[in-house]
N, CA, C and O atoms as a DFTB+ gen file, in Angstrom:
520 C
 N C O
     1  1      88.163     109.150     110.174
     2  2      89.581     109.039     109.821
     3  2      89.729     107.970     108.738
     4  3      89.098     106.916     108.815
     5  1      90.539     108.232     107.757
     6  2      90.779     107.287     106.681
     7  2      91.737     106.216     107.181
     8  3      92.782     106.529     107.751
     9  1      91.383     104.954     106.970
    10  2      92.168     103.852     107.516
    11  2      93.191     103.268     106.559
    12  3      94.093     102.558     107.003
    13  1      93.088     103.537     105.264
    14  2      93.965     102.871     104.312
    15  2      95.097     103.754     103.791
    16  3      95.554     103.567     102.664
    17  1      95.544     104.690     104.580
    18  2      96.640     105.558     104.147
    19  2      97.961     104.806     104.042
    20  3      98.859     105.237     103.319
    21  1      98.093     103.687     104.754
    22  2      99.323     102.901     104.652
    23  2      99.477     102.273     103.266
    24  3     100.573     101.842     102.907
    25  1      98.399     102.214     102.484
    26  2      98.461     101.682     101.120
    27  2      99.287     102.571     100.192
    28  3      99.606     102.162      99.075
    29  1      99.634     103.761     100.630
    30  2     100.340     104.708      99.773
    31  2     101.848     104.727      99.993
    32  3     102.533     105.600      99.460
    33  1     102.383     103.781     100.768
    34  2     103.829     103.686     100.931
    35  2     104.454     103.401      99.564
    36  3     104.039     102.475      98.866
    37  1     105.432     104.185      99.197
    38  2     106.161     104.105      97.927
    39  2     105.336     104.517      96.705
    40  3     105.774     104.314      95.572
    41  1     104.149     105.094      96.920
    42  2     103.397     105.659      95.798
    43  2     104.071     106.957      95.371
    44  3     104.793     107.579      96.151
    45  1     103.830     107.355      94.138
    46  2     104.447     108.573      93.620
    47  2     103.389     109.648      93.394
    48  3     102.380     109.410      92.729
    49  1     103.631     110.831      93.953
    50  2     102.762     111.982      93.706
    51  2     103.025     112.436      92.271
    52  3     104.153     112.780      91.917
    53  1     101.963     112.434      91.444
    54  2     102.141     112.786      90.036
    55  2     101.430     114.084      89.647
    56  3     101.701     114.655      88.590
    57  1     100.517     114.546      90.511
    58  2      99.792     115.769      90.183
    59  2      99.210     116.362      91.462
    60  3      98.738     115.642      92.341
    61  1      99.254     117.687      91.546
    62  2      98.633     118.410      92.653
    63  2      97.766     119.504      92.044
    64  3      98.216     120.276      91.198
    65  1      96.518     119.553      92.491
    66  2      95.570     120.527      91.945
    67  2      94.767     121.137      93.083
    68  3      94.378     120.448      94.027
    69  1      94.523     122.443      92.981
    70  2      93.687     123.144      93.958
    71  2      92.375     123.476      93.263
    72  3      92.362     124.020      92.159
    73  1      91.267     123.140      93.925
    74  2      89.967     123.396      93.332
    75  2      88.977     123.791      94.422
    76  3      88.578     122.957      95.235
    77  1      88.587     125.047      94.439
    78  2      87.586     125.558      95.401
    79  2      87.928     125.225      96.850
    80  3      87.053     124.835      97.623
    81  1      89.188     125.377      97.214
    82  2      89.595     125.136      98.593
    83  2      89.937     123.695      98.905
    84  3      90.405     123.395     100.003
    85  1      89.711     122.795      97.955
    86  2      90.092     121.394      98.133
    87  2      91.437     121.160      97.443
    88  3      91.722     121.751      96.402
    89  1      92.248     120.303      98.029
    90  2      93.538     119.948      97.452
    91  2      93.427     118.520      96.930
    92  3      93.156     117.594      97.695
    93  1      93.637     118.343      95.630
    94  2      93.582     117.028      94.989
    95  2      95.014     116.579      94.720
    96  3      95.767     117.261      94.024
    97  1      95.378     115.445      95.269
    98  2      96.723     114.917      95.079
    99  2      96.581     113.570      94.376
   100  3      96.072     112.607      94.950
   101  1      97.034     113.516      93.135
   102  2      96.978     112.271      92.369
   103  2      98.270     111.505      92.595
   104  3      99.364     112.067      92.538
   105  1      98.125     110.218      92.852
   106  2      99.291     109.379      93.105
   107  2      99.206     108.108      92.270
   108  3      98.123     107.595      91.991
   109  1     100.373     107.618      91.881
   110  2     100.485     106.346      91.189
   111  2     100.998     105.337      92.207
   112  3     102.124     105.455      92.690
   113  1     100.172     104.345      92.533
   114  2     100.539     103.375      93.572
   115  2     101.556     102.369      93.039
   116  3     101.824     102.318      91.838
   117  1     102.114     101.576      93.939
   118  2     103.119     100.594      93.527
   119  2     102.529      99.520      92.621
   120  3     103.264      98.885      91.864
   121  1     101.206      99.304      92.684
   122  2     100.572      98.353      91.765
   123  2     100.045      99.057      90.511
   124  3      99.186      98.535      89.802
   125  1     100.586     100.266      90.254
   126  2     100.341     101.041      89.036
   127  2      98.877     101.451      88.853
   128  3      98.364     101.453      87.734
   129  1      98.215     101.793      89.946
   130  2      96.865     102.339      89.897
   131  2      96.939     103.811      90.296
   132  3      97.603     104.162      91.270
   133  1      96.260     104.661      89.545
   134  2      96.244     106.081      89.871
   135  2      95.067     106.352      90.801
   136  3      93.921     106.037      90.480
   137  1      95.363     106.935      91.945
   138  2      94.352     107.263      92.955
   139  2      94.371     108.757      93.212
   140  3      95.386     109.424      93.013
   141  1      93.243     109.268      93.654
   142  2      93.133     110.675      94.007
   143  2      92.902     110.790      95.509
   144  3      91.955     110.219      96.048
   145  1      93.765     111.522      96.164
   146  2      93.586     111.827      97.577
   147  2      93.065     113.260      97.624
   148  3      93.757     114.201      97.235
   149  1      91.847     113.405      98.101
   150  2      91.208     114.726      98.132
   151  2      91.169     115.208      99.574
   152  3      90.568     114.573     100.441
   153  1      91.819     116.340      99.815
   154  2      91.816     116.966     101.129
   155  2      90.761     118.072     101.072
   156  3      90.947     119.095     100.414
   157  1      89.659     117.846     101.771
   158  2      88.474     118.684     101.675
   159  2      88.603     119.920     102.561
   160  3      89.009     119.827     103.719
   161  1      88.253     121.072     102.006
   162  2      88.215     122.354     102.722
   163  2      89.533     122.659     103.437
   164  3      89.575     122.800     104.659
   165  1      90.594     122.756     102.660
   166  2      91.902     123.069     103.237
   167  2      91.913     124.492     103.784
   168  3      91.528     125.440     103.100
   169  1      92.352     124.618     105.000
   170  2      92.539     125.918     105.640
   171  2      93.966     126.406     105.455
   172  3      94.245     127.603     105.514
   173  1      94.862     125.453     105.229
   174  2      96.285     125.751     105.127
   175  2      96.952     124.564     104.458
   176  3      96.608     123.418     104.748
   177  1      97.895     124.818     103.572
   178  2      98.730     123.738     103.058
   179  2     100.041     124.307     102.547
   180  3     100.154     125.489     102.221
   181  1     101.015     123.431     102.490
   182  2     102.318     123.776     101.907
   183  2     102.860     122.535     101.219
   184  3     102.810     121.429     101.756
   185  1     103.374     122.745     100.030
   186  2     104.056     121.700      99.273
   187  2     105.469     122.203      99.031
   188  3     105.664     123.325      98.565
   189  1     106.445     121.378      99.344
   190  2     107.845     121.767      99.195
   191  2     108.583     120.679      98.423
   192  3     108.306     119.492      98.594
   193  1     109.510     121.084      97.584
   194  2     110.396     120.164      96.862
   195  2     109.669     119.233      95.899
   196  3     110.045     118.068      95.766
   197  1     108.632     119.730      95.225
   198  2     107.955     118.946      94.197
   199  2     108.882     118.897      92.985
   200  3     109.135     119.920      92.349
   201  1     109.383     117.711      92.671
   202  2     110.386     117.552      91.612
   203  2     109.928     116.485      90.623
   204  3     108.752     116.123      90.602
   205  1     110.849     115.981      89.806
   206  2     110.507     115.017      88.755
   207  2     110.015     113.684      89.307
   208  3     109.286     112.973      88.615
   209  1     110.388     113.327      90.521
   210  2     109.909     112.095      91.148
   211  2     109.627     112.407      92.611
   212  3     110.479     112.963      93.305
   213  1     108.417     112.045      93.090
   214  2     107.962     112.421      94.426
   215  2     107.366     111.200      95.107
   216  3     106.184     110.895      94.943
   217  1     108.189     110.514      95.865
   218  2     107.796     109.232      96.448
   219  2     107.385     109.424      97.901
   220  3     108.087     110.064      98.684
   221  1     106.235     108.859      98.242
   222  2     105.683     108.959      99.595
   223  2     106.262     107.855     100.467
   224  3     106.203     106.681     100.104
   225  1     106.815     108.218     101.600
   226  2     107.202     107.229     102.600
   227  2     105.957     106.779     103.369
   228  3     105.672     105.589     103.506
   229  1     105.225     107.792     103.866
   230  2     103.968     107.497     104.564
   231  2     103.137     108.767     104.652
   232  3     103.650     109.882     104.559
   233  1     101.835     108.561     104.834
   234  2     100.907     109.661     105.032
   235  2     100.411     109.561     106.467
   236  3      99.841     108.547     106.872
   237  1     100.635     110.623     107.228
   238  2     100.272     110.625     108.635
   239  2      99.130     111.601     108.894
   240  3      99.305     112.810     108.743
   241  1      97.960     111.089     109.284
   242  2      96.911     111.988     109.756
   243  2      97.214     112.344     111.202
   244  3      97.387     111.454     112.035
   245  1      97.277     113.608     111.505
   246  2      97.627     114.058     112.849
   247  2      96.403     114.760     113.410
   248  3      95.978     115.795     112.896
   249  1      95.838     114.192     114.469
   250  2      94.590     114.720     115.005
   251  2      94.571     114.795     116.510
   252  3      95.564     115.141     117.149
   253  1      93.422     114.464     117.065
   254  2      93.180     114.672     118.496
   255  2      94.078     113.834     119.386
   256  3      94.256     114.164     120.559
   257  1      94.654     112.749     118.856
   258  2      95.523     111.901     119.671
   259  2      96.980     112.345     119.654
   260  3      97.818     111.729     120.311
   261  1      97.294     113.400     118.916
   262  2      98.674     113.856     118.775
   263  2      98.990     114.951     119.782
   264  3      98.098     115.632     120.287
   265  1     100.290     115.107     120.066
   266  2     100.675     116.141     121.029
   267  2     100.734     117.515     120.354
   268  3     100.978     117.628     119.152
   269  1     100.509     118.538     121.150
   270  2     100.465     119.912     120.647
   271  2     101.770     120.319     119.970
   272  3     101.752     121.019     118.958
   273  1     102.890     119.888     120.519
   274  2     104.189     120.272     119.972
   275  2     104.349     119.785     118.533
   276  3     104.814     120.532     117.673
   277  1     103.966     118.538     118.272
   278  2     104.054     117.989     116.921
   279  2     103.131     118.706     115.948
   280  3     103.507     118.971     114.806
   281  1     101.926     119.018     116.400
   282  2     100.967     119.734     115.555
   283  2     101.490     121.138     115.243
   284  3     101.481     121.567     114.089
   285  1     101.945     121.847     116.275
   286  2     102.445     123.213     116.071
   287  2     103.679     123.250     115.177
   288  3     103.864     124.197     114.412
   289  1     104.522     122.228     115.270
   290  2     105.710     122.160     114.413
   291  2     105.302     122.098     112.943
   292  3     105.881     122.797     112.112
   293  1     104.312     121.269     112.615
   294  2     103.870     121.134     111.225
   295  2     103.136     122.390     110.746
   296  3     103.343     122.832     109.616
   297  1     102.287     122.963     111.593
   298  2     101.584     124.196     111.209
   299  2     102.594     125.320     110.986
   300  3     102.494     126.061     110.009
   301  1     103.551     125.445     111.877
   302  2     104.567     126.496     111.745
   303  2     105.345     126.326     110.447
   304  3     105.579     127.300     109.732
   305  1     105.747     125.092     110.138
   306  2     106.478     124.844     108.895
   307  2     105.627     125.248     107.691
   308  3     106.131     125.847     106.741
   309  1     104.331     124.917     107.736
   310  2     103.439     125.224     106.612
   311  2     103.234     126.720     106.422
   312  3     102.872     127.162     105.332
   313  1     103.460     127.500     107.467
   314  2     103.246     128.954     107.365
   315  2     104.540     129.738     107.172
   316  3     104.506     130.965     107.076
   317  1     105.666     129.059     107.115
   318  2     106.953     129.726     106.905
   319  2     107.391     129.507     105.461
   320  3     107.741     128.393     105.074
   321  1     107.370     130.553     104.685
   322  2     107.764     130.455     103.294
   323  2     109.192     130.947     103.150
   324  3     109.498     132.094     103.477
   325  1     110.056     130.086     102.664
   326  2     111.447     130.475     102.449
   327  2     112.203     130.772     103.727
   328  3     113.168     131.535     103.708
   329  1     111.781     130.182     104.844
   330  2     112.472     130.396     106.108
   331  2     112.103     131.681     106.815
   332  3     112.660     131.994     107.867
   333  1     111.160     132.436     106.244
   334  2     110.720     133.677     106.873
   335  2     109.801     133.389     108.054
   336  3     109.450     132.240     108.323
   337  1     109.424     134.444     108.743
   338  2     108.474     134.323     109.845
   339  2     107.141     133.811     109.318
   340  3     106.819     134.014     108.147
   341  1     106.360     133.144     110.176
   342  2     105.050     132.638     109.739
   343  2     104.168     133.758     109.202
   344  3     104.182     134.873     109.723
   345  1     103.396     133.453     108.150
   346  2     102.481     134.454     107.608
   347  2     101.163     134.496     108.372
   348  3     100.330     135.363     108.110
   349  1     100.959     133.572     109.315
   350  2      99.776     133.596     110.175
   351  2     100.196     134.101     111.550
   352  3     101.306     133.834     112.010
   353  1      99.303     134.826     112.193
   354  2      99.617     135.287     113.542
   355  2      99.408     134.152     114.546
   356  3      98.799     133.131     114.228
   357  1      99.911     134.342     115.734
   358  2      99.871     133.313     116.776
   359  2      98.431     132.915     117.099
   360  3      98.147     131.737     117.316
   361  1      97.525     133.889     117.130
   362  2      96.119     133.601     117.436
   363  2      95.513     132.669     116.389
   364  3      94.776     131.749     116.743
   365  1      95.807     132.890     115.114
   366  2      95.285     132.045     114.037
   367  2      95.876     130.638     114.104
   368  3      95.169     129.653     113.891
   369  1      97.168     130.548     114.400
   370  2      97.824     129.245     114.525
   371  2      97.218     128.476     115.697
   372  3      96.936     127.284     115.574
   373  1      97.017     129.144     116.824
   374  2      96.400     128.496     117.995
   375  2      94.965     128.069     117.681
   376  3      94.498     127.038     118.166
   377  1      94.262     128.873     116.859
   378  2      92.907     128.510     116.446
   379  2      92.895     127.216     115.649
   380  3      92.030     126.364     115.852
   381  1      93.869     127.064     114.727
   382  2      93.986     125.813     113.981
   383  2      94.296     124.652     114.910
   384  3      93.714     123.575     114.780
   385  1      95.211     124.868     115.847
   386  2      95.550     123.828     116.828
   387  2      94.297     123.402     117.596
   388  3      94.048     122.208     117.756
   389  1      93.515     124.361     118.069
   390  2      92.298     124.032     118.824
   391  2      91.302     123.254     117.973
   392  3      90.658     122.327     118.465
   393  1      91.168     123.629     116.683
   394  2      90.255     122.911     115.800
   395  2      90.735     121.485     115.521
   396  3      89.924     120.567     115.396
   397  1      92.045     121.305     115.425
   398  2      92.610     119.956     115.246
   399  2      92.391     119.140     116.520
   400  3      91.999     117.976     116.446
   401  1      92.639     119.740     117.685
   402  2      92.463     119.036     118.969
   403  2      91.001     118.658     119.200
   404  3      90.717     117.632     119.819
   405  1      90.065     119.487     118.701
   406  2      88.639     119.195     118.895
   407  2      88.116     118.174     117.887
   408  3      87.029     117.625     118.065
   409  1      88.890     117.918     116.826
   410  2      88.465     116.969     115.807
   411  2      87.709     117.590     114.648
   412  3      87.282     116.877     113.740
   413  1      87.534     118.913     114.660
   414  2      86.826     119.546     113.541
   415  2      87.735     119.751     112.328
   416  3      87.249     119.920     111.210
   417  1      89.056     119.735     112.547
   418  2      90.028     119.774     111.457
   419  2      91.031     118.645     111.646
   420  3      91.159     118.083     112.734
   421  1      91.729     118.328     110.585
   422  2      92.730     117.266     110.589
   423  2      93.993     117.798     109.926
   424  3      93.923     118.448     108.882
   425  1      95.128     117.527     110.518
   426  2      96.403     117.859     109.898
   427  2      96.904     116.597     109.208
   428  3      96.923     115.525     109.811
   429  1      97.309     116.719     107.950
   430  2      97.790     115.572     107.180
   431  2      99.219     115.865     106.745
   432  3      99.506     116.924     106.188
   433  1     100.111     114.910     107.006
   434  2     101.518     115.075     106.647
   435  2     101.927     113.968     105.686
   436  3     101.846     112.785     106.014
   437  1     102.366     114.363     104.501
   438  2     102.914     113.429     103.524
   439  2     104.429     113.433     103.718
   440  3     105.115     114.360     103.289
   441  1     104.934     112.406     104.357
   442  2     106.368     112.299     104.599
   443  2     107.030     111.712     103.356
   444  3     106.669     110.620     102.918
   445  1     107.985     112.423     102.793
   446  2     108.580     111.937     101.547
   447  2     109.715     110.941     101.761
   448  3     110.477     111.041     102.722
   449  1     109.810     109.987     100.854
   450  2     111.048     109.220     100.706
   451  2     111.982     110.012      99.802
   452  3     113.204     109.992      99.954
   453  1     111.348     110.722      98.836
   454  2     112.086     111.506      97.862
   455  2     111.139     112.547      97.287
   456  3     110.020     112.212      96.899
   457  1     111.560     113.781      97.226
   458  2     110.754     114.804      96.574
   459  2     109.781     115.501      97.501
   460  3     110.145     115.922      98.599
   461  1     108.538     115.621      97.052
   462  2     107.542     116.490      97.685
   463  2     107.239     116.143      99.139
   464  3     106.985     114.993      99.498
   465  1     107.278     117.186      99.948
   466  2     106.821     117.126     101.339
   467  2     105.562     117.979     101.394
   468  3     105.553     119.114     100.916
   469  1     104.493     117.428     101.982
   470  2     103.208     118.120     101.979
   471  2     102.629     118.133     103.388
   472  3     102.611     117.112     104.075
   473  1     102.156     119.304     103.809
   474  2     101.401     119.461     105.045
   475  2     100.109     120.172     104.680
   476  3     100.124     121.155     103.940
   477  1      98.995     119.678     105.196
   478  2      97.709     120.335     104.951
   479  2      96.843     120.239     106.200
   480  3      96.884     119.250     106.931
   481  1      96.068     121.278     106.426
   482  2      95.041     121.269     107.476
   483  2      93.710     121.330     106.737
   484  3      93.438     122.279     106.001
   485  1      92.883     120.303     106.943
   486  2      91.644     120.191     106.179
   487  2      90.521     119.625     107.054
   488  3      90.752     119.216     108.192
   489  1      89.308     119.609     106.508
   490  2      88.152     119.047     107.227
   491  2      88.154     117.528     107.206
   492  3      87.894     116.890     108.225
   493  1      88.452     116.938     106.031
   494  2      88.470     115.476     105.927
   495  2      89.244     115.037     104.696
   496  3      89.628     115.849     103.854
   497  1      89.462     113.738     104.613
   498  2      90.187     113.130     103.498
   499  2      89.233     112.174     102.783
   500  3      88.498     111.414     103.413
   501  1      89.266     112.235     101.455
   502  2      88.536     111.253     100.635
   503  2      89.536     110.638      99.665
   504  3      90.391     111.335      99.119
   505  1      89.425     109.332      99.453
   506  2      90.315     108.636      98.534
   507  2      89.471     107.932      97.488
   508  3      88.491     107.261      97.809
   509  1      89.866     108.095      96.227
   510  2      89.142     107.434      95.148
   511  2      90.037     107.210      93.947
   512  3      91.152     107.726      93.867
   513  1      89.523     106.432      93.024
   514  2      90.244     106.183      91.774
   515  2      89.976     107.340      90.819
   516  3      88.948     108.011      90.911
   517  1      90.905     107.560      89.911
   518  2      90.695     108.590      88.870
   519  2      89.995     107.989      87.688
   520  3      89.727     108.686      86.709
């Protein structure tokens, strides 16, 4: 588990890129350093409300210590496009839940102060400078 996610409070998401199943999220921190948050082997993600300014309130890794209801709420939101029914069936959603509960996958929630809201289910998180 990545321990320094609290360093991204008030950072701004400036770029989102998908590359071979990995989600790269570039952020400009409050001390004006550009960092790359790489979500490795994403099984599912959703980005909503990406606008001219996208400020992170906090990044929450949701894993084996979280309750099923909270995990299912985020997975369901990530699979509902435009308020429609989920594009994943119940069995697939439960499979993701089981993988998160076992620790083989991690759900990551970027809670916005303003702009982009991001949910991703991935294998791991890597953070580095650009």
